[in-house]
mmCIF file of C-alpha atoms in Angstrom:
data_model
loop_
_atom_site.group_PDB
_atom_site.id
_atom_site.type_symbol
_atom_site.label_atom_id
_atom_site.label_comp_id
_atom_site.label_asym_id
_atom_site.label_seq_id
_atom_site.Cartn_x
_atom_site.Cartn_y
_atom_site.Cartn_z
ATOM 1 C CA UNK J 7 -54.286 -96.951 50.822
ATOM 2 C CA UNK J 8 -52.270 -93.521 50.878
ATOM 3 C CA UNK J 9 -52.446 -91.990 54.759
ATOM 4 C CA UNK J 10 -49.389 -89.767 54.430
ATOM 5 C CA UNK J 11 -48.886 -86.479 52.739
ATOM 6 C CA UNK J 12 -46.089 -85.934 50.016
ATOM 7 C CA UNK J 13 -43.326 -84.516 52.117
ATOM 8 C CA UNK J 14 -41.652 -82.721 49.273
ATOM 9 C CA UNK J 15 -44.892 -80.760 49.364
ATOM 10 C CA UNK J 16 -44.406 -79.576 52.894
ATOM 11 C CA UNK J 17 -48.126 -79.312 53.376
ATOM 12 C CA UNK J 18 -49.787 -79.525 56.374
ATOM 13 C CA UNK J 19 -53.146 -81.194 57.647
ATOM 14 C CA UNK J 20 -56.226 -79.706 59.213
ATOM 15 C CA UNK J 21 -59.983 -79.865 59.570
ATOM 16 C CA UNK J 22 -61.674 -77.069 58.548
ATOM 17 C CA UNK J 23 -63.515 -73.992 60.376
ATOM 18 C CA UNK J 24 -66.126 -71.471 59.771
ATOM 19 C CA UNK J 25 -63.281 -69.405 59.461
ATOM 20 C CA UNK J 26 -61.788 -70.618 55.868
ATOM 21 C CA UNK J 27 -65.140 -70.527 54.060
ATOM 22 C CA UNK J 28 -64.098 -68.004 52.240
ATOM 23 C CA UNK J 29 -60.591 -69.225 51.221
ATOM 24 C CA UNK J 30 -62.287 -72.319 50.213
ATOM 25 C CA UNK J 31 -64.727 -70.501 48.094
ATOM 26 C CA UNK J 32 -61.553 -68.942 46.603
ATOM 27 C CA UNK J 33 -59.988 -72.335 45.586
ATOM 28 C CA UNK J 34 -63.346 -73.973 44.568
ATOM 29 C CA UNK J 35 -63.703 -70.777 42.237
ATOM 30 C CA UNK J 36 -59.578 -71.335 41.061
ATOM 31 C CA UNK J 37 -60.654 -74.824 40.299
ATOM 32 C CA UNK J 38 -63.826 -73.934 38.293
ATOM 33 C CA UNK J 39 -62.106 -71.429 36.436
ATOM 34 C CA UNK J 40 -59.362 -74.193 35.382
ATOM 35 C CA UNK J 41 -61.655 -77.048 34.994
ATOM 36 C CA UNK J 42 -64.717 -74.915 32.458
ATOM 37 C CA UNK J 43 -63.618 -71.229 32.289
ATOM 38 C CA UNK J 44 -65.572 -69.560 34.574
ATOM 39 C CA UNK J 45 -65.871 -69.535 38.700
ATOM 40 C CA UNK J 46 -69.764 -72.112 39.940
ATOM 41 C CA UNK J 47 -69.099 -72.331 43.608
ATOM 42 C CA UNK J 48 -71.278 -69.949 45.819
ATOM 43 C CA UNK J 49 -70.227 -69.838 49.462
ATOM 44 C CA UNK J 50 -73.733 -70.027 51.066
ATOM 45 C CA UNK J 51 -74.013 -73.231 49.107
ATOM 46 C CA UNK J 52 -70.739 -74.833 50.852
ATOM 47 C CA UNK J 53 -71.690 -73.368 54.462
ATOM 48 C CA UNK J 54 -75.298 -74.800 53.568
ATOM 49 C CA UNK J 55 -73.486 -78.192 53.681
ATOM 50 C CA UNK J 56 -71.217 -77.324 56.532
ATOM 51 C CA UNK J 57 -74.441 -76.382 58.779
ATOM 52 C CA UNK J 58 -76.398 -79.738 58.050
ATOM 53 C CA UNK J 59 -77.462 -80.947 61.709
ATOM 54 C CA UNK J 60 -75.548 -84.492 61.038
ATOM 55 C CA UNK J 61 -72.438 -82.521 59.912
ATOM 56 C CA UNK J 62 -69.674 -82.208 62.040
ATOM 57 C CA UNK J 63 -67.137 -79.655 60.531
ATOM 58 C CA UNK J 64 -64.412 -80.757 62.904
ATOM 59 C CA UNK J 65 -64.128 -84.220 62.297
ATOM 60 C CA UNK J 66 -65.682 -84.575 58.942
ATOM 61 C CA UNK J 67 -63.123 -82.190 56.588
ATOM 62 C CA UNK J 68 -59.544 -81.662 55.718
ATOM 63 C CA UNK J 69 -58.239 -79.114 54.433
ATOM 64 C CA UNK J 70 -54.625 -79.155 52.697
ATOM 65 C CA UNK J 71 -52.306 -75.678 53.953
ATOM 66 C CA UNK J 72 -49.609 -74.288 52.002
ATOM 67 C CA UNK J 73 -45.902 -73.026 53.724
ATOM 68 C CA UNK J 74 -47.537 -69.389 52.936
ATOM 69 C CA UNK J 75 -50.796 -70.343 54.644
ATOM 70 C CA UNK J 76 -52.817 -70.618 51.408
ATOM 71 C CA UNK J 77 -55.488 -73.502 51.161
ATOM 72 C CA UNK J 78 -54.851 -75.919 48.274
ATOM 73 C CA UNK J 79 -56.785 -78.685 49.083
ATOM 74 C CA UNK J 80 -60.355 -79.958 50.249
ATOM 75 C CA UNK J 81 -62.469 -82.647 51.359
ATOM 76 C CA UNK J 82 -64.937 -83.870 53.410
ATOM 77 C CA UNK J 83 -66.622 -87.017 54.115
ATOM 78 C CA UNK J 84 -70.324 -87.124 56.246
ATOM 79 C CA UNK J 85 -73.620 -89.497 56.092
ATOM 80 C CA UNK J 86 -75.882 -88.839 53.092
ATOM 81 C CA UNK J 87 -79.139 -89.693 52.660
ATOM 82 C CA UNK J 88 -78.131 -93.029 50.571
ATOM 83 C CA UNK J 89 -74.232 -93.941 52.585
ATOM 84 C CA UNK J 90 -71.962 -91.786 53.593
ATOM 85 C CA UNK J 91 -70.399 -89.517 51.056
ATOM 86 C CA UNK J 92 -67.158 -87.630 49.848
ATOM 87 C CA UNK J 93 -67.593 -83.938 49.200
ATOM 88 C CA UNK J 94 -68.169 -82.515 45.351
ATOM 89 C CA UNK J 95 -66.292 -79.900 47.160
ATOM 90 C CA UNK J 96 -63.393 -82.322 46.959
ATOM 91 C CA UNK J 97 -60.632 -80.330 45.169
ATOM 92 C CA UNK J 98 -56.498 -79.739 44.423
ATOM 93 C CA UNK J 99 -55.595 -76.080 43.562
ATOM 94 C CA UNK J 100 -54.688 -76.802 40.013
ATOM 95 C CA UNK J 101 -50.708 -75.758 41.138
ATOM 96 C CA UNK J 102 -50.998 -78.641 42.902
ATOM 97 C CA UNK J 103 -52.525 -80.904 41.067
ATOM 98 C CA UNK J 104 -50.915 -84.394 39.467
ATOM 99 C CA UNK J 105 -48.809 -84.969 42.642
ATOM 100 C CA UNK J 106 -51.004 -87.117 44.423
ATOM 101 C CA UNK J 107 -53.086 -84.789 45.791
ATOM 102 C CA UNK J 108 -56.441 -86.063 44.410
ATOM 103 C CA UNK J 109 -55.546 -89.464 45.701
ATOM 104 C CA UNK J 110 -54.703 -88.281 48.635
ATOM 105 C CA UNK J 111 -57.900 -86.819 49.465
ATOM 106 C CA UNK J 112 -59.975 -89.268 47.957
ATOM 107 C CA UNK J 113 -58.487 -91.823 50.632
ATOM 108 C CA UNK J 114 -58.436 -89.884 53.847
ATOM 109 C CA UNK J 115 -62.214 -89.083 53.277
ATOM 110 C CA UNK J 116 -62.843 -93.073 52.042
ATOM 111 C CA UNK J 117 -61.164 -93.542 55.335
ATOM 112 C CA UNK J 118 -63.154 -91.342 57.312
ATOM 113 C CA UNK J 119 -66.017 -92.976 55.532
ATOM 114 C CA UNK J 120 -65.217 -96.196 56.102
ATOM 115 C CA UNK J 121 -64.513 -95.274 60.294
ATOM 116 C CA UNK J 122 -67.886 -94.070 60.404
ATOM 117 C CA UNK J 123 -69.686 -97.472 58.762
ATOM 118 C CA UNK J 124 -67.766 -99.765 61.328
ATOM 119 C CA UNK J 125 -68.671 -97.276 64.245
ATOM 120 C CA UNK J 126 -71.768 -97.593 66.340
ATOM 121 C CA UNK J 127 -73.502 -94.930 64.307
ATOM 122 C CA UNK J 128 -72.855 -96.340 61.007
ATOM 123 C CA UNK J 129 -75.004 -99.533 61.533
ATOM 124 C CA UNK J 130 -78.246 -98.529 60.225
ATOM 125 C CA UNK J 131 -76.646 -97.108 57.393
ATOM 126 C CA UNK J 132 -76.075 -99.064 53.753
ATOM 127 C CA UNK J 133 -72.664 -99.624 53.445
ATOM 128 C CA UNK J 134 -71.676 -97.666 50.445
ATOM 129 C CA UNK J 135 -69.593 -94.819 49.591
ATOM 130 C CA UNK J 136 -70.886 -91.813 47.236
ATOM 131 C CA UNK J 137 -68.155 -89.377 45.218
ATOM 132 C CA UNK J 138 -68.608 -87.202 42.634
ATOM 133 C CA UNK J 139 -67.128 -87.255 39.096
ATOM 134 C CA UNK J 140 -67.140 -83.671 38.119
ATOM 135 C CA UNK J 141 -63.918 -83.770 35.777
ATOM 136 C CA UNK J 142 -62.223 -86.543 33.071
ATOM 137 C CA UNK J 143 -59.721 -86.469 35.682
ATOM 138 C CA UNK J 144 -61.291 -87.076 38.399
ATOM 139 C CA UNK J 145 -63.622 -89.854 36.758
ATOM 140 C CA UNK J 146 -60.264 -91.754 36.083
ATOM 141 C CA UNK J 147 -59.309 -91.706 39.619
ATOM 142 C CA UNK J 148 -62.785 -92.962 40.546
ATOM 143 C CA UNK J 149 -62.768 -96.000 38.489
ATOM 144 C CA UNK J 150 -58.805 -96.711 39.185
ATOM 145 C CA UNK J 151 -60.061 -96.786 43.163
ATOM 146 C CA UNK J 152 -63.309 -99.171 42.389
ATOM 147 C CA UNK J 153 -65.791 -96.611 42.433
ATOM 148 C CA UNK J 154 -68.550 -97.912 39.937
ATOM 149 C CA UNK J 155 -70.990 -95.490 37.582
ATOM 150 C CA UNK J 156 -74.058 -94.998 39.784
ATOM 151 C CA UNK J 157 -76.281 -92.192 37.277
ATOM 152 C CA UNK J 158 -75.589 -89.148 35.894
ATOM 153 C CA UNK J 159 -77.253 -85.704 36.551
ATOM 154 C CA UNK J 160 -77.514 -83.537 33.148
ATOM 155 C CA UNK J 161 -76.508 -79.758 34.139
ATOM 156 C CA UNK J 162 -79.029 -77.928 31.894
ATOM 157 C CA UNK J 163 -78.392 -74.134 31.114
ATOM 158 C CA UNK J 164 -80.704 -71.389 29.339
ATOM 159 C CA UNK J 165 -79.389 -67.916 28.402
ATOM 160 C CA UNK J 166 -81.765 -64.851 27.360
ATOM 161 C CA UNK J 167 -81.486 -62.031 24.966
ATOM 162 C CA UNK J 168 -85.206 -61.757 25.259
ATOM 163 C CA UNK J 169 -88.031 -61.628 27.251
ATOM 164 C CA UNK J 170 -89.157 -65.004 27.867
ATOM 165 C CA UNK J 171 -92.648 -66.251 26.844
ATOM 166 C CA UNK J 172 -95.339 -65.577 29.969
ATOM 167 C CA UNK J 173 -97.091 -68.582 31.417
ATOM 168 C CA UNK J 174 -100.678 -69.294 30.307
ATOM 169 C CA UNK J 175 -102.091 -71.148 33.277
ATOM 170 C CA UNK J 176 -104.766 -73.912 32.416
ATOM 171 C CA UNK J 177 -108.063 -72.664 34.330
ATOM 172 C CA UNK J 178 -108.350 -72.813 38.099
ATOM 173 C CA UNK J 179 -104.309 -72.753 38.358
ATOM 174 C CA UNK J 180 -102.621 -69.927 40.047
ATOM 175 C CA UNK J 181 -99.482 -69.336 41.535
ATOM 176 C CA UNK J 182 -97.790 -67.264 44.347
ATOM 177 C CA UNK J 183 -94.442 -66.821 46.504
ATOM 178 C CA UNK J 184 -95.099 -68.502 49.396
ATOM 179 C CA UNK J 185 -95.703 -67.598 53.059
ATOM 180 C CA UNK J 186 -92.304 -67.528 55.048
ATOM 181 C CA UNK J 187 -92.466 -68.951 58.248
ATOM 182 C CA UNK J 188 -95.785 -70.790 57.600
ATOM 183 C CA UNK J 189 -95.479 -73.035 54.510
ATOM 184 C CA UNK J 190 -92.243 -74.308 54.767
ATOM 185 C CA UNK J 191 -94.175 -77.703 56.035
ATOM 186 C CA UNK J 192 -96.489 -76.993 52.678
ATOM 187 C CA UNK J 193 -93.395 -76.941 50.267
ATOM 188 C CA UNK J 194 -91.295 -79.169 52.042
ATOM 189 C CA UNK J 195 -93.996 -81.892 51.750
ATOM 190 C CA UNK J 196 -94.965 -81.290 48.102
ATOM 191 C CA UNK J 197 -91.361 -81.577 47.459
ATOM 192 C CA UNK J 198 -90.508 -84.931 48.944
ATOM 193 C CA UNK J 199 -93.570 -86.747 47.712
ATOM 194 C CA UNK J 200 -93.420 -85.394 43.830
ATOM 195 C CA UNK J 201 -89.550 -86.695 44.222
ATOM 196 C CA UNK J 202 -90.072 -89.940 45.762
ATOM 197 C CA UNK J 203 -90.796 -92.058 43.099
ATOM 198 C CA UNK J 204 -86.971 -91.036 41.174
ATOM 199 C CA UNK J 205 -84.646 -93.646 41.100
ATOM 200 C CA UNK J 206 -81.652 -92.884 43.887
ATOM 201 C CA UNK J 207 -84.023 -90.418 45.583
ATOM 202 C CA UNK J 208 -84.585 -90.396 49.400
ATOM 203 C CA UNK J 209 -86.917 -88.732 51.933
ATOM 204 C CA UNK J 210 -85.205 -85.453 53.368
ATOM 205 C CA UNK J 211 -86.658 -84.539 56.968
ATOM 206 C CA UNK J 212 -87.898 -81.104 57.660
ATOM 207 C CA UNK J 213 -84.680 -79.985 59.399
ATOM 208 C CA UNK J 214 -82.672 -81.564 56.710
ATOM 209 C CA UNK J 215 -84.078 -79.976 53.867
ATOM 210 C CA UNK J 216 -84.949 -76.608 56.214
ATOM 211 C CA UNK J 217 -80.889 -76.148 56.613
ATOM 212 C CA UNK J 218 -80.056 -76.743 53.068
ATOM 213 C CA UNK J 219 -82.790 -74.823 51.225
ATOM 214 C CA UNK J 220 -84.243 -72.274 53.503
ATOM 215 C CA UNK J 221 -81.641 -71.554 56.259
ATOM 216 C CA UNK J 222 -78.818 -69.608 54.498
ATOM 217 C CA UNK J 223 -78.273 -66.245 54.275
ATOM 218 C CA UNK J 224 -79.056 -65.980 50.244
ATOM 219 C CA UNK J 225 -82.258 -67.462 50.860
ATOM 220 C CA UNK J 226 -84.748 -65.231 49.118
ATOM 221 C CA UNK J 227 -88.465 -65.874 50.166
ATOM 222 C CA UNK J 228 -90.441 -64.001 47.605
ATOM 223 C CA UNK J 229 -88.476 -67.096 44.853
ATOM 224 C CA UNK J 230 -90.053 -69.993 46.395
ATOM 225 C CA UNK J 231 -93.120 -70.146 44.876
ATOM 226 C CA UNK J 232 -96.581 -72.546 45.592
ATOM 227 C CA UNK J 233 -98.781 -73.721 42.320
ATOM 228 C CA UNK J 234 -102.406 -73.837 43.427
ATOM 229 C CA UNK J 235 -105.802 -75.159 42.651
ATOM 230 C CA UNK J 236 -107.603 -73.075 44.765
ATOM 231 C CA UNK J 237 -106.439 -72.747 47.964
ATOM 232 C CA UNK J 238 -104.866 -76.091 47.177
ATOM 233 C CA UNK J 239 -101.181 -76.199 46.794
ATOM 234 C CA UNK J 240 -100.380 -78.762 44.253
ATOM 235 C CA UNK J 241 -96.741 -78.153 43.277
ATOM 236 C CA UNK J 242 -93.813 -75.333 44.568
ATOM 237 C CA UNK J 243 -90.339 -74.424 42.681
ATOM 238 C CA UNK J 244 -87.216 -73.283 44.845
ATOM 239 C CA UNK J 245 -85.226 -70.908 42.857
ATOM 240 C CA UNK J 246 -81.625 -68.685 43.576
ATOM 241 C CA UNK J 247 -80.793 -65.322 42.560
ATOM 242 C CA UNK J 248 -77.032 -65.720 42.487
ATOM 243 C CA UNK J 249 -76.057 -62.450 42.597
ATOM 244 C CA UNK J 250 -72.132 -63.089 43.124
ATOM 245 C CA UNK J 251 -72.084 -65.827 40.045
ATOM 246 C CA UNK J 252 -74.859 -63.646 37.936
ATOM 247 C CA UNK J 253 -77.418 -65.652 37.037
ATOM 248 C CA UNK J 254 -80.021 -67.935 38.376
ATOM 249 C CA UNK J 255 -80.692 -71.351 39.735
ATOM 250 C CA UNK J 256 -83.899 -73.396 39.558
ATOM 251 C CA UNK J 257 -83.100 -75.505 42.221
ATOM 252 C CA UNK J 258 -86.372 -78.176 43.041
ATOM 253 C CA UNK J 259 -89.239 -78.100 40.736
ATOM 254 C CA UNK J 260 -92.372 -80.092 41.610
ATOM 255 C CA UNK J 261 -95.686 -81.111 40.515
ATOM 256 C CA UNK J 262 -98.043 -83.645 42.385
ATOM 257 C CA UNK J 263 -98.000 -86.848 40.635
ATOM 258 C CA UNK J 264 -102.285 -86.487 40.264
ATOM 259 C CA UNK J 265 -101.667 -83.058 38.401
ATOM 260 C CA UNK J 266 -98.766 -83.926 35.871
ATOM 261 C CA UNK J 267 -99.509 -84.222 32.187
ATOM 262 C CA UNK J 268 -101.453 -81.246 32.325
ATOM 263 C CA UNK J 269 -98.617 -78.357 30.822
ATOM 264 C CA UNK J 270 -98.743 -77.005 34.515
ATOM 265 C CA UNK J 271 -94.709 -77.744 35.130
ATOM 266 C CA UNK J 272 -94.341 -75.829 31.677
ATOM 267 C CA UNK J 273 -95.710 -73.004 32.443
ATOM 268 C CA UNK J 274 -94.221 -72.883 36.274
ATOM 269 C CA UNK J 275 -90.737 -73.072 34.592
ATOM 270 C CA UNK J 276 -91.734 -70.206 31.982
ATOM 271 C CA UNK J 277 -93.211 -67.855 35.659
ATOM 272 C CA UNK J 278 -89.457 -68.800 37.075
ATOM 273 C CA UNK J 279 -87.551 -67.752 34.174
ATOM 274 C CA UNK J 280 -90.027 -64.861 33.439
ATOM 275 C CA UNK J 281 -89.179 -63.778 37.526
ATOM 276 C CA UNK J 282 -85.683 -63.966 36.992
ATOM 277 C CA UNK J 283 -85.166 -62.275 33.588
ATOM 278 C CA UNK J 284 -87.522 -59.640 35.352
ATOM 279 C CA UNK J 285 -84.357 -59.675 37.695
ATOM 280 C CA UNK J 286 -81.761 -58.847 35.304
ATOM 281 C CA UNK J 287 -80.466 -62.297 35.149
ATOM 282 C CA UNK J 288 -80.094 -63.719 31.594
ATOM 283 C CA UNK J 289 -79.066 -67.108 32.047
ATOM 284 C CA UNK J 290 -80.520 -69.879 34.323
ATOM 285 C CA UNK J 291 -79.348 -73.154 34.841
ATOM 286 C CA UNK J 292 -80.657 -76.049 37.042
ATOM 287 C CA UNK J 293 -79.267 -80.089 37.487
ATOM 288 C CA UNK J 294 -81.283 -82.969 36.561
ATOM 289 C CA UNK J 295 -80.904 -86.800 36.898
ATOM 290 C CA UNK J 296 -80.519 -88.160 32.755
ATOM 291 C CA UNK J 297 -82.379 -91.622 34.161
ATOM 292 C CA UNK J 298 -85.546 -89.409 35.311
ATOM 293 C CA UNK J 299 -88.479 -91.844 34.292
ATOM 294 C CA UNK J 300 -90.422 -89.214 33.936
ATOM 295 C CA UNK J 301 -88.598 -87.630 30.731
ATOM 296 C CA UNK J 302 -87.116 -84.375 32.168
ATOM 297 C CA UNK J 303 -84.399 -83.834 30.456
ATOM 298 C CA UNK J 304 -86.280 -84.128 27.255
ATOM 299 C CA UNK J 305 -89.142 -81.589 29.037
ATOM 300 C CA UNK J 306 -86.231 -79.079 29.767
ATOM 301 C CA UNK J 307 -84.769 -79.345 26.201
ATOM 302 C CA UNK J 308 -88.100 -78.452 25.027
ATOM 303 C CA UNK J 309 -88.097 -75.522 27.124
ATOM 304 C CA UNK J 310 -85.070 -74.266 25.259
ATOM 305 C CA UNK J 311 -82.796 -75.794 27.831
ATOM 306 C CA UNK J 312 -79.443 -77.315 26.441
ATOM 307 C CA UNK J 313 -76.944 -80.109 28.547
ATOM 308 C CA UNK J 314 -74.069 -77.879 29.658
ATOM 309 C CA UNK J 315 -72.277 -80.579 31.549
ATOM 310 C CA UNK J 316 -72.506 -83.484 33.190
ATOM 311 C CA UNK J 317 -72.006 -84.927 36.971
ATOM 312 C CA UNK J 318 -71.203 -88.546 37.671
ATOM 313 C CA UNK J 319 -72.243 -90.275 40.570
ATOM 314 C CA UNK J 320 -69.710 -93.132 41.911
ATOM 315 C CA UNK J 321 -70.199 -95.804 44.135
ATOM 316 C CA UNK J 322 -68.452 -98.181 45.894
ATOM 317 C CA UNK J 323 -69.771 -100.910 48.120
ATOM 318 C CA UNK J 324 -67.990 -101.253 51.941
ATOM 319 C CA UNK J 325 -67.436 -105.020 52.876
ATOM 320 C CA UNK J 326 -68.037 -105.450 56.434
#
């Protein structure tokens, strides 16, 4: 396995601080550009990561340093919710790129990942490493290293040039933003038990799901919004406004299993995309695993919703 930097390079080794999130934006957004045309990466969506209370910047990431002091490489490796897992964030400033860079990277974090499982915190945890396949590239490198095809999440975009259609909520059915700093418990719960029944889906605590969906500083309160029976609440969606990328993100979506079939997810999606058109954004996108059971991606497509891109999720089982 590859330890040692290529010297020709003359790149140095560090882990990451608060410090660099913005000249890691700045390469995530060089390597978006290269990779599909246009810059995806949104800073508060890295630091989310960086802030997660198991998630130790200093001795979880790497990041690669040009002579000139410019960041050209990325990766971290910390304990997911399934193993422990390599950053999407993984990247090679495309000027550096097919060099053995992406190899590179791919094994310091495996290494890291592998340290953890044989540690004294890693027992309880299955011993299996997650990475992302986000390019044909970097698929390739997956397989060559024994990673093996876990799912695939659809990435499912929608763009505007109209108003779209308002909801028509079946009677009793109502909807409203809800109350920050009371029902975080409310949509946190609703959340976790409409999701637990996906394949490759596990429970997120509180704090967990608090830090990465609530805690950041883009977090808008008045687009996380509770369905309700009543005084019921019986489904919530979590939505971005993204101003910096310019459009918006539909990030969890729920309905109670006892209230699906009933046209209610339909018309939460049409209140989100009615909110953010209202907004001035005209193009909303949203991920979504293509082995749902429960026939999302064909729900989403009916929506007017088209498969942008894809995002494979590797594998690799840790003998030990």
């Amino acid at each position: 396995m590859t330890t040692s930097l290529p010297e020709q390079l003359h790149l140095t080794m560090r882990p990451a601080t608060l410090d660099d999130l913005q000249a890691v934006t700045e390469l995530l957004c060089t390597c978006d550009v290269a990779d599909s045309g246009e810059p995806d990466t949104d800073p508060e969506d890295i630091l989310g990561d960086w802030r997660q209370p198991d998630f130790d910047l200093a001795t979880a990431s790497s990041v690669l340093v040009a002579p000139d002091g410019q960041i050209v490489g990325y990766t971290d490796a910390h304990c997911g919710s399934i193993g422990m897992t390599i950053s999407p964030y993984t990247a090679v400033h495309p000027s550096y790129r097919n060099q053995g860079l992406e190899r590179y990277l791919l094994h310091l974090s495996e290494q890291r990942a592998r340290q953890y499982l044989d540690g004294p915190d890693g027992i309880d945890v299955e011993r299996v490493i997650i990475a992302y396949g986000l390019t044909e590239s970097g698929n390739q490198l997956l397989e060559e290293e024994g990673y093996q095809i876990l799912k695939i999440d659809w990435r499912m975009e929608i763009e505007f040039d109209e108003p779209p259609p308002a909801p028509q909520w079946p009677e009793g059915i109502s909807v409203r933003p809800y109350i920050q700093g009371k029902e975080e418990r409310v949509a946190h719960r609703i959340i976790q038990e409409a999701f637990s029944e996906l394949a490759h889906r596990s429970y997120h605590p509180l704090e967990e799901w608090m830090s990465w969906a609530v805690e950041r500083n883009d977090f808008d309160p008045s687009l996380l919004f509770l369905v309700l029976t009543g005084e019921e609440a019986i489904g919530a969606v979590l939505c971005f406004d993204d101003s910096e990328l310019g459009w918006g993100w539909v990030r969890q979506i729920a309905i109670l299993k006892p209230w699906q079939g009933r046209g209610i997810g339909k018309q939460l999606l049409r209140h989100v995309f009615g909110e953010l058109y209202r907004r001035g954004k005209r193009r909303v996108g949203l991920a979504v695993d293509s082995q749902n059971s429960s026939g999302a991606t064909y729900f989403y497509q009916n929506m007017g919703m088209h498969v942008a891109s894809q995002i494979r999720l590797y594998q690799k089982q840790v003998d030990g």
